[in-house]
Amino acid sequence: AKIKISLGMGTGKICLLVCLVLAVSVNFSSAKKGAKICDKGWECKGEFCCNKTITQVFTVDQFETLFPKRNTPIAHAVGFWDYHSFIAAAAMYEGIGFGTTGGMLMQQKELAAFFANIAAETTCGYGVATGGPLAWGLCYKEEMSPDQIYCDQNYLYPCAPGASYHGRGALLVYWNFNYGQIGEAIKVDLLNHPELLSDNATIAFQAAIWRWMNPIKVKQPSAHDVMVGNWIPTKNDTASFREPGFGMTINVLDGGLECGKGDVEKMSRRVSHYMEFLDLLGVGRQFSGENLDCGQQVPLNPVASSASSR
């Protein structure tokens, strides 16, 4: 647009008009190219993102680094777990913050915590295993020799004839009512087809991410909330030694079996994986934070009702 400037104007007025013209020009130019705006945490417009996407934060090479022995011939889920299945599952949760909350450091710490819990539940590593005991995560996709079918009398999620609801998936799921609830949430009929958690890696990762993102009970935190700083402990939590940190994710996911019992092996295995994964992702264990274990924490869901957490 042409702007007529009177020669009778003072130097200050001319300068002001020129500055306004330049500002308008820059704004029009930005609008044409696509303004770089971030509305909320994860959202992107144009070429700009406040937080990086899952694939920017976590690459296929990093996945292979975290789980280098999963396809070794002696593993029990050879060819099952892969990066692309995880990404397909994660894409369904990016919009609500999974792995995309709080900037690069927090995003990587959350993914390290998520995968550390998975590795600890699916490992077949032992002290002198090739590559070390922490290299064998995602060795299993289900419980190998279940001693029961985990069928509870439940009117809302009745057991399907002949179905077994033993531990399956990346974060092991037990009991018919958990299969039913998670299946409803991810829109997969796990109640009638529980085997899908050990037949389809994307569904298995979906179920694990759902567990990570959702609290077990109302007014309890999710593991995600703990890792991204959304959870504020109540007075009761503080009195029960439950404080923000990786240890609280253990309490959320499996506290009834592993927390409040001192230095038990299962809990310590999760902590060791977390520290190792922080190193492998380039974050460094020096950023692991406080309250790494739950040895002194009172369980959120005691053993008597712990089945509901799995």
Tab-separated table of N, CA and C in Angstrom, residues 147-239:
chain	number	residue	atom	x	y	z
A	147	ASP	N	0.249	-69.182	36.891
A	147	ASP	CA	-0.261	-70.203	37.804
A	147	ASP	C	-1.768	-70.092	38.008
A	148	GLN	N	-2.391	-69.114	37.328
A	148	GLN	CA	-3.842	-68.976	37.362
A	148	GLN	C	-4.288	-68.165	36.152
A	149	ILE	N	-5.608	-68.072	35.936
A	149	ILE	CA	-6.106	-67.335	34.765
A	149	ILE	C	-6.565	-65.924	35.133
A	150	TYR	N	-6.468	-65.538	36.407
A	150	TYR	CA	-6.774	-64.187	36.877
A	150	TYR	C	-8.181	-63.753	36.476
A	151	CYS	N	-9.132	-64.597	36.738
A	151	CYS	CA	-10.543	-64.313	36.464
A	151	CYS	C	-11.252	-64.010	37.776
A	152	ASP	N	-11.770	-62.797	37.886
A	152	ASP	CA	-12.478	-62.375	39.089
A	152	ASP	C	-13.965	-62.225	38.766
A	153	GLN	N	-14.814	-62.538	39.730
A	153	GLN	CA	-16.253	-62.366	39.521
A	153	GLN	C	-16.561	-60.873	39.426
A	154	ASN	N	-16.816	-60.422	38.209
A	154	ASN	CA	-17.014	-58.996	37.973
A	154	ASN	C	-18.166	-58.835	36.978
A	155	TYR	N	-19.223	-58.150	37.410
A	155	TYR	CA	-20.407	-58.022	36.561
A	155	TYR	C	-20.172	-57.073	35.394
A	156	LEU	N	-19.331	-56.095	35.591
A	156	LEU	CA	-19.075	-55.126	34.527
A	156	LEU	C	-18.168	-55.701	33.450
A	157	TYR	N	-17.174	-56.474	33.871
A	157	TYR	CA	-16.228	-57.074	32.925
A	157	TYR	C	-16.136	-58.584	33.172
A	158	PRO	N	-17.188	-59.325	32.816
A	158	PRO	CA	-17.177	-60.777	33.051
A	158	PRO	C	-16.158	-61.485	32.171
A	159	CYS	N	-15.586	-62.542	32.699
A	159	CYS	CA	-14.570	-63.290	31.962
A	159	CYS	C	-15.177	-63.971	30.738
A	160	ALA	N	-14.448	-63.946	29.645
A	160	ALA	CA	-14.876	-64.661	28.447
A	160	ALA	C	-14.568	-66.146	28.616
A	161	PRO	N	-15.419	-67.031	28.098
A	161	PRO	CA	-15.169	-68.468	28.217
A	161	PRO	C	-13.804	-68.876	27.671
A	162	GLY	N	-13.038	-69.565	28.496
A	162	GLY	CA	-11.741	-70.075	28.064
A	162	GLY	C	-10.619	-69.063	28.047
A	163	ALA	N	-10.901	-67.809	28.395
A	163	ALA	CA	-9.871	-66.758	28.333
A	163	ALA	C	-9.000	-66.773	29.582
A	164	SER	N	-7.733	-66.431	29.396
A	164	SER	CA	-6.812	-66.268	30.511
A	164	SER	C	-6.363	-64.814	30.553
A	165	TYR	N	-6.406	-64.237	31.735
A	165	TYR	CA	-6.054	-62.830	31.902
A	165	TYR	C	-4.745	-62.688	32.676
A	166	HIS	N	-3.785	-63.540	32.335
A	166	HIS	CA	-2.463	-63.461	32.958
A	166	HIS	C	-1.704	-62.254	32.395
A	167	GLY	N	-0.527	-61.998	32.944
A	167	GLY	CA	0.226	-60.803	32.584
A	167	GLY	C	0.650	-60.780	31.126
A	168	ARG	N	0.257	-59.712	30.445
A	168	ARG	CA	0.646	-59.509	29.045
A	168	ARG	C	0.965	-58.038	28.816
A	169	GLY	N	1.767	-57.774	27.785
A	169	GLY	CA	2.014	-56.408	27.355
A	169	GLY	C	3.353	-55.857	27.796
A	170	ALA	N	3.531	-54.554	27.557
A	170	ALA	CA	4.783	-53.874	27.894
A	170	ALA	C	4.818	-53.514	29.381
A	171	LEU	N	3.727	-52.978	29.897
A	171	LEU	CA	3.503	-52.862	31.344
A	171	LEU	C	2.428	-53.902	31.636
A	172	LEU	N	2.811	-54.979	32.273
A	172	LEU	CA	1.959	-56.166	32.354
A	172	LEU	C	0.565	-55.864	32.889
A	173	VAL	N	-0.416	-56.374	32.188
A	173	VAL	CA	-1.816	-56.234	32.586
A	173	VAL	C	-2.308	-57.582	33.101
A	174	TYR	N	-2.934	-57.574	34.284
A	174	TYR	CA	-3.521	-58.771	34.885
A	174	TYR	C	-5.002	-58.527	35.174
A	175	TRP	N	-5.765	-59.579	35.275
A	175	TRP	CA	-7.163	-59.605	35.698
A	175	TRP	C	-8.126	-59.112	34.621
A	176	ASN	N	-9.274	-59.768	34.568
A	176	ASN	CA	-10.298	-59.460	33.566
A	176	ASN	C	-10.783	-58.025	33.634
A	177	PHE	N	-10.963	-57.477	34.855
A	177	PHE	CA	-11.484	-56.118	34.964
A	177	PHE	C	-10.494	-55.077	34.444
A	178	ASN	N	-9.205	-55.364	34.537
A	178	ASN	CA	-8.216	-54.442	33.962
A	178	ASN	C	-8.175	-54.552	32.439
A	179	TYR	N	-8.239	-55.777	31.934
A	179	TYR	CA	-8.327	-55.955	30.479
A	179	TYR	C	-9.562	-55.239	29.930
A	180	GLY	N	-10.676	-55.373	30.629
A	180	GLY	CA	-11.909	-54.744	30.174
A	180	GLY	C	-11.835	-53.236	30.177
A	181	GLN	N	-11.332	-52.664	31.269
A	181	GLN	CA	-11.245	-51.210	31.383
A	181	GLN	C	-10.281	-50.627	30.350
A	182	ILE	N	-9.105	-51.222	30.233
A	182	ILE	CA	-8.119	-50.705	29.283
A	182	ILE	C	-8.616	-50.887	27.852
A	183	GLY	N	-9.241	-52.032	27.583
A	183	GLY	CA	-9.785	-52.265	26.242
A	183	GLY	C	-10.812	-51.227	25.849
A	184	GLU	N	-11.692	-50.860	26.789
A	184	GLU	CA	-12.673	-49.811	26.513
A	184	GLU	C	-11.984	-48.494	26.193
A	185	ALA	N	-10.947	-48.190	26.958
A	185	ALA	CA	-10.257	-46.906	26.798
A	185	ALA	C	-9.555	-46.803	25.450
A	186	ILE	N	-8.925	-47.882	24.998
A	186	ILE	CA	-8.177	-47.826	23.735
A	186	ILE	C	-8.982	-48.371	22.565
A	187	LYS	N	-10.266	-48.705	22.847
A	187	LYS	CA	-11.203	-49.165	21.810
A	187	LYS	C	-10.739	-50.464	21.128
A	188	VAL	N	-10.321	-51.399	21.958
A	188	VAL	CA	-9.939	-52.733	21.512
A	188	VAL	C	-10.602	-53.732	22.464
A	189	ASP	N	-11.212	-54.777	21.940
A	189	ASP	CA	-11.940	-55.728	22.774
A	189	ASP	C	-10.987	-56.698	23.468
A	190	LEU	N	-10.313	-56.193	24.487
A	190	LEU	CA	-9.359	-57.023	25.221
A	190	LEU	C	-10.045	-57.999	26.166
A	191	LEU	N	-11.264	-57.699	26.556
A	191	LEU	CA	-11.956	-58.598	27.461
A	191	LEU	C	-12.226	-59.947	26.792
A	192	ASN	N	-12.674	-59.918	25.556
A	192	ASN	CA	-12.941	-61.156	24.827
A	192	ASN	C	-11.732	-61.674	24.071
A	193	HIS	N	-10.760	-60.788	23.854
A	193	HIS	CA	-9.554	-61.192	23.120
A	193	HIS	C	-8.302	-60.679	23.846
A	194	PRO	N	-8.059	-61.176	25.051
A	194	PRO	CA	-6.898	-60.709	25.817
A	194	PRO	C	-5.573	-61.010	25.127
A	195	GLU	N	-5.569	-61.997	24.248
A	195	GLU	CA	-4.339	-62.372	23.552
A	195	GLU	C	-3.821	-61.267	22.635
A	196	LEU	N	-4.647	-60.260	22.339
A	196	LEU	CA	-4.195	-59.167	21.475
A	196	LEU	C	-3.021	-58.410	22.090
A	197	LEU	N	-2.919	-58.411	23.406
A	197	LEU	CA	-1.799	-57.732	24.059
A	197	LEU	C	-0.468	-58.437	23.807
A	198	SER	N	-0.506	-59.690	23.450
A	198	SER	CA	0.735	-60.409	23.144
A	198	SER	C	0.830	-60.775	21.668
A	199	ASP	N	-0.165	-60.343	20.881
A	199	ASP	CA	-0.144	-60.603	19.437
A	199	ASP	C	0.148	-59.354	18.617
A	200	ASN	N	-0.092	-58.180	19.199
A	200	ASN	CA	0.025	-56.923	18.457
A	200	ASN	C	0.807	-55.920	19.298
A	201	ALA	N	2.016	-55.579	18.852
A	201	ALA	CA	2.899	-54.713	19.646
A	201	ALA	C	2.353	-53.300	19.796
A	202	THR	N	1.672	-52.791	18.763
A	202	THR	CA	1.108	-51.447	18.867
A	202	THR	C	0.035	-51.400	19.947
A	203	ILE	N	-0.825	-52.409	19.995
A	203	ILE	CA	-1.856	-52.474	21.029
A	203	ILE	C	-1.211	-52.613	22.406
A	204	ALA	N	-0.156	-53.419	22.488
A	204	ALA	CA	0.545	-53.586	23.770
A	204	ALA	C	1.123	-52.263	24.254
A	205	PHE	N	1.723	-51.479	23.349
A	205	PHE	CA	2.258	-50.172	23.730
A	205	PHE	C	1.128	-49.193	24.055
A	206	GLN	N	0.016	-49.268	23.312
A	206	GLN	CA	-1.129	-48.418	23.617
A	206	GLN	C	-1.601	-48.644	25.054
A	207	ALA	N	-1.735	-49.907	25.424
A	207	ALA	CA	-2.192	-50.236	26.769
A	207	ALA	C	-1.213	-49.724	27.818
A	208	ALA	N	0.087	-49.850	27.537
A	208	ALA	CA	1.103	-49.379	28.476
A	208	ALA	C	1.051	-47.863	28.634
A	209	ILE	N	0.885	-47.157	27.528
A	209	ILE	CA	0.826	-45.695	27.598
A	209	ILE	C	-0.447	-45.259	28.323
A	210	TRP	N	-1.552	-45.964	28.083
A	210	TRP	CA	-2.781	-45.629	28.797
A	210	TRP	C	-2.577	-45.776	30.299
A	211	ARG	N	-1.933	-46.855	30.709
A	211	ARG	CA	-1.654	-47.056	32.135
A	211	ARG	C	-0.757	-45.945	32.672
A	212	TRP	N	0.203	-45.531	31.885
A	212	TRP	CA	1.130	-44.484	32.301
A	212	TRP	C	0.418	-43.138	32.461
A	213	MET	N	-0.538	-42.877	31.591
A	213	MET	CA	-1.192	-41.568	31.553
A	213	MET	C	-2.375	-41.440	32.505
A	214	ASN	N	-2.864	-42.542	33.051
A	214	ASN	CA	-4.084	-42.502	33.849
A	214	ASN	C	-3.860	-43.011	35.270
A	215	PRO	N	-4.453	-42.332	36.252
A	215	PRO	CA	-4.340	-42.807	37.642
A	215	PRO	C	-5.153	-44.078	37.843
A	216	ILE	N	-4.769	-44.861	38.830
A	216	ILE	CA	-5.494	-46.083	39.136
A	216	ILE	C	-6.826	-45.757	39.792
A	217	LYS	N	-6.823	-44.764	40.661
A	217	LYS	CA	-8.041	-44.358	41.361
A	217	LYS	C	-8.178	-42.841	41.318
A	218	VAL	N	-9.398	-42.389	41.512
A	218	VAL	CA	-9.670	-40.953	41.565
A	218	VAL	C	-8.858	-40.319	42.692
A	219	LYS	N	-8.338	-39.149	42.421
A	219	LYS	CA	-7.546	-38.355	43.367
A	219	LYS	C	-6.138	-38.922	43.596
A	220	GLN	N	-5.769	-39.926	42.822
A	220	GLN	CA	-4.384	-40.390	42.825
A	220	GLN	C	-3.697	-39.853	41.569
A	221	PRO	N	-2.372	-39.703	41.592
A	221	PRO	CA	-1.679	-39.211	40.392
A	221	PRO	C	-1.449	-40.329	39.388
A	222	SER	N	-1.242	-39.953	38.149
A	222	SER	CA	-0.741	-40.896	37.155
A	222	SER	C	0.786	-40.833	37.181
A	223	ALA	N	1.424	-41.827	36.603
A	223	ALA	CA	2.890	-41.798	36.511
A	223	ALA	C	3.333	-40.595	35.673
A	224	HIS	N	2.573	-40.281	34.637
A	224	HIS	CA	2.869	-39.102	33.805
A	224	HIS	C	2.840	-37.831	34.645
A	225	ASP	N	1.802	-37.664	35.444
A	225	ASP	CA	1.697	-36.464	36.287
A	225	ASP	C	2.892	-36.336	37.221
A	226	VAL	N	3.346	-37.452	37.749
A	226	VAL	CA	4.499	-37.443	38.646
A	226	VAL	C	5.742	-36.937	37.919
A	227	MET	N	5.992	-37.456	36.714
A	227	MET	CA	7.236	-37.150	36.007
A	227	MET	C	7.273	-35.746	35.406
A	228	VAL	N	6.104	-35.161	35.109
A	228	VAL	CA	6.120	-33.831	34.479
A	228	VAL	C	5.785	-32.720	35.467
A	229	GLY	N	5.690	-33.058	36.760
A	229	GLY	CA	5.501	-32.026	37.773
A	229	GLY	C	4.070	-31.573	37.981
A	230	ASN	N	3.098	-32.334	37.478
A	230	ASN	CA	1.690	-31.964	37.668
A	230	ASN	C	1.140	-32.358	39.047
A	231	TRP	N	1.828	-33.290	39.699
A	231	TRP	CA	1.322	-33.822	40.969
A	231	TRP	C	1.896	-33.053	42.152
A	232	ILE	N	1.008	-32.608	43.021
A	232	ILE	CA	1.413	-31.963	44.277
A	232	ILE	C	0.992	-32.869	45.423
A	233	PRO	N	1.930	-33.386	46.206
A	233	PRO	CA	1.578	-34.303	47.295
A	233	PRO	C	0.651	-33.646	48.314
A	234	THR	N	-0.281	-34.426	48.818
A	234	THR	CA	-1.145	-33.960	49.899
A	234	THR	C	-0.407	-34.134	51.231
A	235	LYS	N	-1.015	-33.655	52.307
A	235	LYS	CA	-0.413	-33.855	53.630
A	235	LYS	C	-0.293	-35.345	53.942
A	236	ASN	N	-1.295	-36.108	53.514
A	236	ASN	CA	-1.260	-37.552	53.728
A	236	ASN	C	-0.132	-38.209	52.939
A	237	ASP	N	0.081	-37.729	51.701
A	237	ASP	CA	1.191	-38.247	50.892
A	237	ASP	C	2.524	-37.981	51.583
A	238	THR	N	2.706	-36.759	52.048
A	238	THR	CA	3.957	-36.386	52.708
A	238	THR	C	4.181	-37.225	53.965
A	239	ALA	N	3.117	-37.419	54.723
A	239	ALA	CA	3.221	-38.240	55.935
A	239	ALA	C	3.523	-39.697	55.597
